[in-house]
Amino acid sequence: MIPQIFSWGQLQISQETMQAILAYHQIFPPFLRIMAQFGPKIRQELPGCNPFHSYRHTETNGTNDTEEMLPKHHNFEIAYTLQFMEKNNRNRGDPWSLRQTGIYQQTTSGNHQSTWIFLHMSQSARMVLEKAIREHLMCLVGSHSPMTFHGLLIEATMSNWVEYVQNLDAQLRNLDEKACFAKIGAMRRNDYCVSCSDIQKLQKLKQKILTTSLALRSCLDVAIKLREQTCTLEEFENTTKSSTVRGILHTYCASIRKHQQSTKMMIERLQGTFDLLSNIIQYRSIEDLRSISKASEKHMEFLNEVTMRIRNDNQASAVVVSKTHQDAKTMKALTITATSLFPASLIATIFSSSLVQVKQDSDSGGQSTRLVVADQFWIYVVITLAATMITLGCTRLLQH
């Protein structure tokens, strides 16, 4: 058994040791292609299209040029990759992972003693192997077929396919329920939330189903080739010791074909779910755009009304400003006129009052006159200056 630390890591064996094993047992070259599938990886790869290789040697007279000639101490060699699903026990992401086991068998003619090489055997298959060794199942030479081990390993990986396909169907059923029962149009309060993330989930699920379909086809090819090898061995040895193995392989093939039919139906259902979810998202997007467009139209109407009001207010303000400007011009003209006439008015007022009087000169015999200022004239000057100062002071105070 050659293990891996993890499923995408290197095989835990040195190159020199592996070369020594290959040379000592004269292992046929196709096994190297099986080993190449267990190198380091950075992403999940699709299952190979040719997972099974076998060579058989029979005694011939050398007249059959088409028959594969191998060393005479070999009866047959088998090498294949067996795909299976296994729980990865991770706390996040998909709980299932696609695993593979590489199996090589070399059976010596006559005594049916076999040499086995296992690459990265699953835990369940390892337990089956250890139990078989403890019970000396393979040690009873002549009582069991050399193909018995293959039946046990196939049977150990069969049950997980049922649970995994059911898990895929449950994921698709949840998304399909959302697509079938989501309300058309805008999302309501208790409605299903349909978004682009559901489309992404469908795409991821589709990739898983397609990968599962390829893995199932690979498993079916391996089982069919093993069944053919078993029948050939029984015919060659004229024995029915492999009937149990044939029964296991027949059941395994029927189970794999059932899973293939399930994945095929899931792909068809998934496409319908994908189309329906896409249409719902598209329709809701159109409805949302329509609602946004209506809201934008109402908002534009409101803005137009506000603009018209502002325009009317501006026009009214312009009329008021124009009228105020005209009134200011009129007031300015009146002020200038009043200011220009103020000295004359002041003089006329003073001369018409008793503060300044015209008296005849007694020395000239009444022929000439003169102006006489009253004794109270200083009161007028003082009061006028005080009133002027008070007026100017009030004006300055109002300005501040």
Short mmCIF file of C-alpha atoms in Angstrom, two decimals:
data_model
loop_
_atom_site.label_atom_id
_atom_site.label_comp_id
_atom_site.label_asym_id
_atom_site.label_seq_id
_atom_site.Cartn_x
_atom_site.Cartn_y
_atom_site.Cartn_z
CA MET A 1 0.00 0.00 0.00
CA ILE A 2 1.37 3.37 -1.03
CA PRO A 3 -0.54 6.19 0.73
CA GLN A 4 -0.80 9.93 0.23
CA ILE A 5 -0.72 12.45 3.07
CA PHE A 6 -3.73 14.09 1.44
CA SER A 7 -5.61 13.40 -1.76
CA TRP A 8 -3.81 16.09 -3.80
CA GLY A 9 -0.33 15.34 -2.44
CA GLN A 10 2.54 13.16 -3.56
CA LEU A 11 2.72 9.43 -3.02
CA GLN A 12 4.66 8.60 0.12
CA ILE A 13 7.40 6.60 -1.56
CA SER A 14 10.78 7.55 -2.99
CA GLN A 15 11.53 7.33 -6.69
CA GLU A 16 14.32 4.79 -6.15
CA THR A 17 12.09 2.47 -4.12
CA MET A 18 9.29 2.65 -6.68
CA GLN A 19 11.68 1.93 -9.55
CA ALA A 20 13.03 -1.07 -7.65
CA ILE A 21 9.49 -2.43 -7.15
CA LEU A 22 8.62 -1.94 -10.82
CA ALA A 23 11.79 -3.66 -11.96
CA TYR A 24 11.61 -6.56 -9.50
CA HIS A 25 8.02 -7.49 -10.35
CA GLN A 26 8.35 -6.57 -14.04
CA ILE A 27 5.21 -4.44 -13.87
CA PHE A 28 3.79 -3.52 -17.25
CA PRO A 29 4.12 0.13 -18.48
CA PRO A 30 0.39 1.10 -18.34
CA PHE A 31 0.67 1.13 -14.55
CA LEU A 32 2.86 4.23 -14.88
CA ARG A 33 -0.10 6.09 -16.39
CA ILE A 34 -2.13 5.07 -13.36
CA MET A 35 0.57 6.40 -11.03
CA ALA A 36 0.72 9.71 -12.93
CA GLN A 37 -2.83 10.47 -11.79
CA PHE A 38 -1.68 10.59 -8.14
CA GLY A 39 0.84 13.41 -8.44
CA PRO A 40 0.54 16.84 -6.80
CA LYS A 41 -2.52 18.89 -7.86
CA ILE A 42 -3.75 22.42 -7.36
CA ARG A 43 -7.36 21.78 -8.46
CA GLN A 44 -9.80 18.93 -8.93
CA GLU A 45 -9.22 17.16 -12.25
CA LEU A 46 -11.83 15.33 -14.29
CA PRO A 47 -11.75 11.52 -14.22
CA GLY A 48 -9.65 9.90 -16.93
CA CYS A 49 -11.25 8.40 -20.01
CA ASN A 50 -9.26 5.13 -19.97
CA PRO A 51 -9.11 3.92 -16.35
CA PHE A 52 -8.55 0.19 -16.99
CA HIS A 53 -5.55 -1.70 -18.39
CA SER A 54 -4.99 -5.46 -18.56
CA TYR A 55 -2.65 -7.92 -20.25
CA ARG A 56 -3.10 -11.70 -20.33
CA HIS A 57 -0.49 -14.33 -21.22
CA THR A 58 -1.31 -17.77 -22.58
CA GLU A 59 0.79 -20.60 -23.90
CA THR A 60 1.05 -20.28 -27.68
CA ASN A 61 3.05 -21.77 -30.49
CA GLY A 62 4.06 -18.32 -31.62
CA THR A 63 1.73 -18.35 -34.66
CA ASN A 64 -0.61 -15.67 -33.33
CA ASP A 65 1.10 -12.37 -34.00
CA THR A 66 -1.79 -10.29 -32.67
CA GLU A 67 -1.73 -11.77 -29.15
CA GLU A 68 0.21 -9.79 -26.53
CA MET A 69 3.36 -11.70 -25.53
CA LEU A 70 4.50 -11.28 -21.91
CA PRO A 71 6.95 -13.25 -19.71
CA LYS A 72 5.63 -16.79 -19.20
CA HIS A 73 5.50 -16.57 -15.41
CA HIS A 74 2.73 -13.99 -15.72
CA ASN A 75 -0.84 -15.19 -16.13
CA PHE A 76 -2.40 -11.73 -16.29
CA GLU A 77 -1.86 -8.17 -15.10
CA ILE A 78 -4.57 -5.67 -14.22
CA ALA A 79 -4.22 -1.97 -13.40
CA TYR A 80 -7.03 0.53 -13.04
CA THR A 81 -8.21 3.64 -11.23
CA LEU A 82 -11.37 3.33 -9.15
CA GLN A 83 -13.29 6.56 -8.52
CA PHE A 84 -15.44 6.93 -5.40
CA MET A 85 -16.99 9.59 -3.20
CA GLU A 86 -15.89 10.13 0.39
CA LYS A 87 -16.74 12.60 3.14
CA ASN A 88 -13.83 14.97 3.71
CA ASN A 89 -14.77 15.92 7.32
CA ARG A 90 -14.15 19.61 6.63
CA ASN A 91 -15.99 22.28 8.59
CA ARG A 92 -16.72 24.41 5.53
CA GLY A 93 -17.54 23.96 1.87
CA ASP A 94 -18.75 20.78 0.23
CA PRO A 95 -18.63 17.86 2.69
CA TRP A 96 -18.02 15.41 -0.16
CA SER A 97 -14.87 14.93 -2.25
CA LEU A 98 -14.11 12.79 -5.27
CA ARG A 99 -11.36 10.30 -4.42
CA GLN A 100 -9.54 7.64 -6.41
CA THR A 101 -7.63 4.46 -5.68
CA GLY A 102 -5.04 2.93 -7.96
CA ILE A 103 -5.04 -0.88 -8.03
CA TYR A 104 -2.53 -3.23 -9.64
CA GLN A 105 -2.68 -7.04 -9.64
CA GLN A 106 -0.20 -9.50 -11.08
CA THR A 107 -1.27 -13.14 -10.89
CA THR A 108 1.17 -15.97 -11.48
CA SER A 109 -0.02 -18.89 -13.52
CA GLY A 110 -0.54 -22.21 -11.80
CA ASN A 111 -0.70 -21.29 -8.12
CA HIS A 112 -2.82 -18.12 -8.48
CA GLN A 113 -0.59 -16.21 -6.13
CA SER A 114 -1.05 -12.47 -6.71
CA THR A 115 1.08 -9.41 -6.23
CA TRP A 116 -0.93 -6.31 -5.34
CA ILE A 117 -0.11 -2.60 -5.32
CA PHE A 118 -2.63 -0.13 -3.90
CA LEU A 119 -2.31 3.63 -4.36
CA HIS A 120 -4.11 5.78 -1.79
CA MET A 121 -6.66 3.27 -0.57
CA SER A 122 -9.77 4.63 1.14
CA GLN A 123 -10.33 4.01 4.83
CA SER A 124 -13.34 1.76 4.23
CA ALA A 125 -11.50 -0.30 1.60
CA ARG A 126 -8.48 -0.58 3.88
CA MET A 127 -10.67 -1.97 6.65
CA VAL A 128 -12.13 -4.51 4.23
CA LEU A 129 -8.64 -5.52 3.13
CA GLU A 130 -7.38 -5.91 6.69
CA LYS A 131 -10.42 -7.99 7.60
CA ALA A 132 -9.89 -10.23 4.58
CA ILE A 133 -6.25 -10.74 5.49
CA ARG A 134 -7.14 -11.55 9.10
CA GLU A 135 -9.62 -14.15 7.95
CA HIS A 136 -7.02 -15.57 5.55
CA LEU A 137 -9.49 -15.14 2.72
CA MET A 138 -6.82 -14.84 0.09
CA CYS A 139 -4.50 -17.41 1.64
CA LEU A 140 -6.70 -20.39 0.83
CA VAL A 141 -5.10 -21.19 -2.46
CA GLY A 142 -7.47 -22.85 -4.89
CA SER A 143 -10.61 -22.13 -2.87
CA HIS A 144 -11.10 -18.54 -3.99
CA SER A 145 -10.79 -16.69 -7.26
CA PRO A 146 -7.92 -14.23 -7.84
CA MET A 147 -10.68 -11.69 -8.63
CA THR A 148 -12.21 -11.86 -5.14
CA PHE A 149 -10.28 -8.86 -3.88
CA HIS A 150 -11.65 -6.69 -6.68
CA GLY A 151 -15.19 -7.59 -5.68
CA LEU A 152 -14.50 -6.67 -2.06
CA LEU A 153 -12.95 -3.31 -2.98
CA ILE A 154 -15.77 -2.50 -5.41
CA GLU A 155 -18.34 -3.36 -2.76
CA ALA A 156 -16.59 -1.15 -0.18
CA THR A 157 -16.99 1.97 -2.36
CA MET A 158 -20.54 1.29 -3.54
CA SER A 159 -22.61 2.69 -0.68
CA ASN A 160 -21.22 6.24 -0.75
CA TRP A 161 -22.50 6.78 -4.28
CA VAL A 162 -26.09 6.38 -3.09
CA GLU A 163 -25.73 8.99 -0.35
CA TYR A 164 -23.82 11.42 -2.58
CA VAL A 165 -26.33 11.28 -5.46
CA GLN A 166 -29.13 11.83 -2.94
CA ASN A 167 -27.22 14.85 -1.61
CA LEU A 168 -26.97 16.31 -5.14
CA ASP A 169 -30.68 15.69 -5.69
CA ALA A 170 -31.53 17.45 -2.40
CA GLN A 171 -29.50 20.53 -3.42
CA LEU A 172 -31.25 20.64 -6.79
CA ARG A 173 -34.65 20.11 -5.16
CA ASN A 174 -34.16 23.14 -2.89
CA LEU A 175 -33.33 25.40 -5.83
CA ASP A 176 -36.12 23.89 -7.92
CA GLU A 177 -38.62 24.58 -5.14
CA LYS A 178 -37.50 28.19 -5.03
CA ALA A 179 -37.90 28.50 -8.81
CA CYS A 180 -41.35 26.88 -8.87
CA PHE A 181 -42.93 28.70 -5.93
CA ALA A 182 -41.37 32.16 -6.09
CA LYS A 183 -43.96 34.83 -6.92
CA ILE A 184 -43.66 36.42 -10.33
CA GLY A 185 -42.98 40.15 -10.19
CA ALA A 186 -41.68 42.21 -7.31
CA MET A 187 -40.66 40.19 -4.25
CA ARG A 188 -43.19 40.21 -1.44
CA ARG A 189 -42.70 40.02 2.31
CA ASN A 190 -42.84 36.22 2.72
CA ASP A 191 -41.64 35.38 -0.78
CA TYR A 192 -38.52 33.45 -1.86
CA CYS A 193 -35.46 35.61 -2.37
CA VAL A 194 -34.26 34.87 -5.91
CA SER A 195 -30.92 36.39 -6.87
CA CYS A 196 -27.87 35.84 -9.05
CA SER A 197 -26.30 33.80 -6.24
CA ASP A 198 -28.90 31.10 -6.97
CA ILE A 199 -27.71 31.01 -10.59
CA GLN A 200 -24.14 30.62 -9.32
CA LYS A 201 -25.23 27.76 -7.05
CA LEU A 202 -26.89 26.07 -10.01
CA GLN A 203 -23.75 26.44 -12.10
CA LYS A 204 -21.61 24.92 -9.33
CA LEU A 205 -24.13 22.13 -8.91
CA LYS A 206 -24.09 21.49 -12.65
CA GLN A 207 -20.30 21.14 -12.59
CA LYS A 208 -20.57 18.66 -9.71
CA ILE A 209 -23.19 16.61 -11.55
CA LEU A 210 -21.15 16.57 -14.77
CA THR A 211 -18.04 15.50 -12.84
CA THR A 212 -20.11 12.83 -11.09
CA SER A 213 -21.39 11.62 -14.46
CA LEU A 214 -17.83 11.23 -15.75
CA ALA A 215 -16.76 9.44 -12.57
CA LEU A 216 -19.73 7.07 -12.82
CA ARG A 217 -18.88 6.28 -16.43
CA SER A 218 -15.30 5.55 -15.37
CA CYS A 219 -16.54 3.26 -12.57
CA LEU A 220 -18.88 1.46 -14.97
CA ASP A 221 -16.05 0.90 -17.47
CA VAL A 222 -13.88 -0.57 -14.71
CA ALA A 223 -16.68 -2.85 -13.47
CA ILE A 224 -17.48 -4.08 -16.97
CA LYS A 225 -13.81 -4.81 -17.71
CA LEU A 226 -13.43 -6.61 -14.38
CA ARG A 227 -16.52 -8.69 -15.11
CA GLU A 228 -15.16 -9.58 -18.54
CA GLN A 229 -11.82 -10.48 -16.96
CA THR A 230 -13.63 -12.67 -14.42
CA CYS A 231 -15.62 -14.47 -17.09
CA THR A 232 -12.48 -14.98 -19.18
CA LEU A 233 -10.65 -16.40 -16.17
CA GLU A 234 -13.52 -18.79 -15.40
CA GLU A 235 -13.66 -19.92 -19.00
CA PHE A 236 -9.90 -20.36 -19.16
CA GLU A 237 -9.79 -22.42 -15.95
CA ASN A 238 -13.17 -24.10 -16.40
CA THR A 239 -14.32 -23.15 -12.89
CA THR A 240 -17.11 -21.18 -11.20
CA LYS A 241 -15.13 -19.95 -8.19
CA SER A 242 -15.69 -16.32 -9.29
CA SER A 243 -19.50 -16.46 -9.21
CA THR A 244 -19.61 -14.32 -6.05
CA VAL A 245 -17.39 -11.70 -7.65
CA ARG A 246 -19.55 -11.72 -10.77
CA GLY A 247 -22.62 -11.16 -8.61
CA ILE A 248 -20.99 -8.21 -6.83
CA LEU A 249 -19.88 -6.70 -10.13
CA HIS A 250 -23.33 -7.21 -11.65
CA THR A 251 -24.94 -5.45 -8.69
CA TYR A 252 -22.36 -2.68 -8.85
CA CYS A 253 -22.97 -2.13 -12.58
CA ALA A 254 -26.73 -1.98 -12.02
CA SER A 255 -26.25 0.53 -9.20
CA ILE A 256 -23.91 2.69 -11.28
CA ARG A 257 -26.33 2.67 -14.23
CA LYS A 258 -29.11 3.76 -11.88
CA HIS A 259 -26.96 6.64 -10.64
CA GLN A 260 -26.14 7.57 -14.23
CA GLN A 261 -29.85 7.73 -15.02
CA SER A 262 -30.38 9.89 -11.92
CA THR A 263 -27.62 12.32 -12.91
CA LYS A 264 -29.00 12.50 -16.45
CA MET A 265 -32.44 13.42 -15.11
CA MET A 266 -30.87 15.94 -12.72
CA ILE A 267 -29.12 17.68 -15.64
CA GLU A 268 -32.46 18.00 -17.45
CA ARG A 269 -34.20 19.29 -14.31
CA LEU A 270 -31.32 21.65 -13.61
CA GLN A 271 -31.61 23.22 -17.05
CA GLY A 272 -35.32 23.86 -16.50
CA THR A 273 -34.65 25.33 -13.06
CA PHE A 274 -31.88 27.49 -14.50
CA ASP A 275 -34.19 28.88 -17.21
CA LEU A 276 -37.01 29.53 -14.75
CA LEU A 277 -34.80 31.30 -12.20
CA SER A 278 -33.22 33.38 -14.97
CA ASN A 279 -36.65 34.44 -16.23
CA ILE A 280 -37.82 35.33 -12.70
CA ILE A 281 -34.71 37.43 -12.08
CA GLN A 282 -35.07 39.11 -15.47
CA TYR A 283 -38.77 39.83 -14.94
CA ARG A 284 -38.17 41.24 -11.45
CA SER A 285 -35.35 43.37 -12.79
CA ILE A 286 -37.64 44.77 -15.49
CA GLU A 287 -40.31 45.50 -12.87
CA ASP A 288 -37.75 47.19 -10.65
CA LEU A 289 -36.55 49.30 -13.58
CA ARG A 290 -40.13 50.20 -14.38
CA SER A 291 -40.76 51.28 -10.78
CA ILE A 292 -37.54 53.28 -10.76
CA SER A 293 -38.56 54.89 -14.06
CA LYS A 294 -41.96 55.89 -12.66
CA ALA A 295 -40.37 57.30 -9.53
CA SER A 296 -37.88 59.20 -11.69
CA GLU A 297 -40.71 60.63 -13.80
CA LYS A 298 -42.54 61.81 -10.67
CA HIS A 299 -39.35 63.30 -9.34
CA MET A 300 -38.73 65.10 -12.63
CA GLU A 301 -42.27 66.48 -12.58
CA PHE A 302 -41.72 67.74 -9.06
CA LEU A 303 -38.42 69.32 -10.08
CA ASN A 304 -40.12 70.98 -13.05
CA GLU A 305 -42.79 72.41 -10.76
CA VAL A 306 -40.14 73.70 -8.37
CA THR A 307 -38.23 75.17 -11.31
CA MET A 308 -41.34 76.95 -12.58
CA ARG A 309 -42.02 78.33 -9.11
CA ILE A 310 -38.47 79.58 -8.81
CA ARG A 311 -38.69 81.10 -12.28
CA ASN A 312 -41.93 82.89 -11.41
CA ASP A 313 -40.44 84.09 -8.12
CA ASN A 314 -37.38 85.33 -9.97
CA GLN A 315 -39.53 87.16 -12.48
CA ALA A 316 -41.55 88.76 -9.66
CA SER A 317 -38.34 89.67 -7.87
CA ALA A 318 -36.99 91.19 -11.07
CA VAL A 319 -40.14 93.32 -11.41
CA VAL A 320 -39.83 94.43 -7.77
CA VAL A 321 -36.15 95.22 -8.24
CA SER A 322 -36.90 97.17 -11.40
CA LYS A 323 -39.65 99.13 -9.68
CA THR A 324 -37.44 99.71 -6.65
CA HIS A 325 -34.71 100.93 -8.96
CA GLN A 326 -37.10 103.37 -10.60
CA ASP A 327 -38.34 104.54 -7.19
CA ALA A 328 -34.75 104.99 -6.10
CA LYS A 329 -34.07 107.13 -9.14
CA THR A 330 -37.16 109.21 -8.35
CA MET A 331 -36.16 109.57 -4.72
CA LYS A 332 -32.66 110.51 -5.77
CA ALA A 333 -34.00 113.18 -8.08
CA LEU A 334 -36.31 114.50 -5.39
CA THR A 335 -33.45 114.45 -2.89
CA ILE A 336 -31.20 116.37 -5.23
CA THR A 337 -33.96 118.86 -5.90
CA ALA A 338 -34.70 119.27 -2.22
CA THR A 339 -31.02 119.58 -1.42
CA SER A 340 -30.48 122.17 -4.10
CA LEU A 341 -33.48 124.19 -2.89
CA PHE A 342 -32.63 123.79 0.78
CA PRO A 343 -30.32 126.85 1.06
CA ALA A 344 -32.83 129.11 -0.58
CA SER A 345 -35.62 127.71 1.56
CA LEU A 346 -33.51 128.13 4.67
CA ILE A 347 -32.66 131.72 3.84
CA ALA A 348 -36.26 132.47 2.97
CA THR A 349 -37.41 130.95 6.23
CA ILE A 350 -34.88 132.93 8.23
CA PHE A 351 -35.71 136.18 6.51
CA SER A 352 -39.41 135.60 6.87
CA SER A 353 -39.02 135.04 10.59
CA SER A 354 -38.40 137.53 13.32
CA LEU A 355 -34.79 136.47 13.68
CA VAL A 356 -33.70 138.82 10.90
CA GLN A 357 -35.56 142.06 10.36
CA VAL A 358 -35.22 144.88 7.85
CA LYS A 359 -35.12 148.27 9.44
CA GLN A 360 -34.82 151.77 7.92
CA ASP A 361 -31.72 153.66 8.65
CA SER A 362 -32.65 156.74 10.72
CA ASP A 363 -29.51 158.56 9.72
CA SER A 364 -30.36 158.57 6.05
CA GLY A 365 -33.80 159.87 6.62
CA GLY A 366 -35.55 156.63 5.81
CA GLN A 367 -34.03 156.32 2.39
CA SER A 368 -31.92 153.22 3.15
CA THR A 369 -32.53 149.99 5.02
CA ARG A 370 -30.40 147.48 6.87
CA LEU A 371 -30.69 143.97 8.26
CA VAL A 372 -30.93 143.61 11.98
CA VAL A 373 -30.33 140.22 13.69
CA ALA A 374 -32.50 139.53 16.67
CA ASP A 375 -30.97 138.95 20.06
CA GLN A 376 -32.40 135.38 20.17
CA PHE A 377 -30.69 134.31 16.89
CA TRP A 378 -28.08 132.32 18.76
CA ILE A 379 -30.86 130.13 20.14
CA TYR A 380 -31.78 129.14 16.59
CA VAL A 381 -28.19 128.28 15.76
CA VAL A 382 -27.72 126.20 18.92
CA ILE A 383 -30.99 124.31 18.52
CA THR A 384 -30.31 123.65 14.84
CA LEU A 385 -26.82 122.29 15.54
CA ALA A 386 -28.13 120.11 18.40
CA ALA A 387 -30.94 118.71 16.25
CA THR A 388 -28.46 118.04 13.44
CA MET A 389 -26.10 116.17 15.78
CA ILE A 390 -28.95 114.11 17.22
CA THR A 391 -30.15 113.20 13.73
CA LEU A 392 -26.67 112.17 12.57
CA GLY A 393 -26.13 110.17 15.78
CA CYS A 394 -29.38 108.24 15.33
CA THR A 395 -28.45 107.51 11.70
CA ARG A 396 -25.07 106.09 12.67
CA LEU A 397 -26.65 104.02 15.43
CA LEU A 398 -29.17 102.52 13.03
CA GLN A 399 -26.40 101.69 10.56
CA HIS A 400 -24.50 99.70 13.18
#
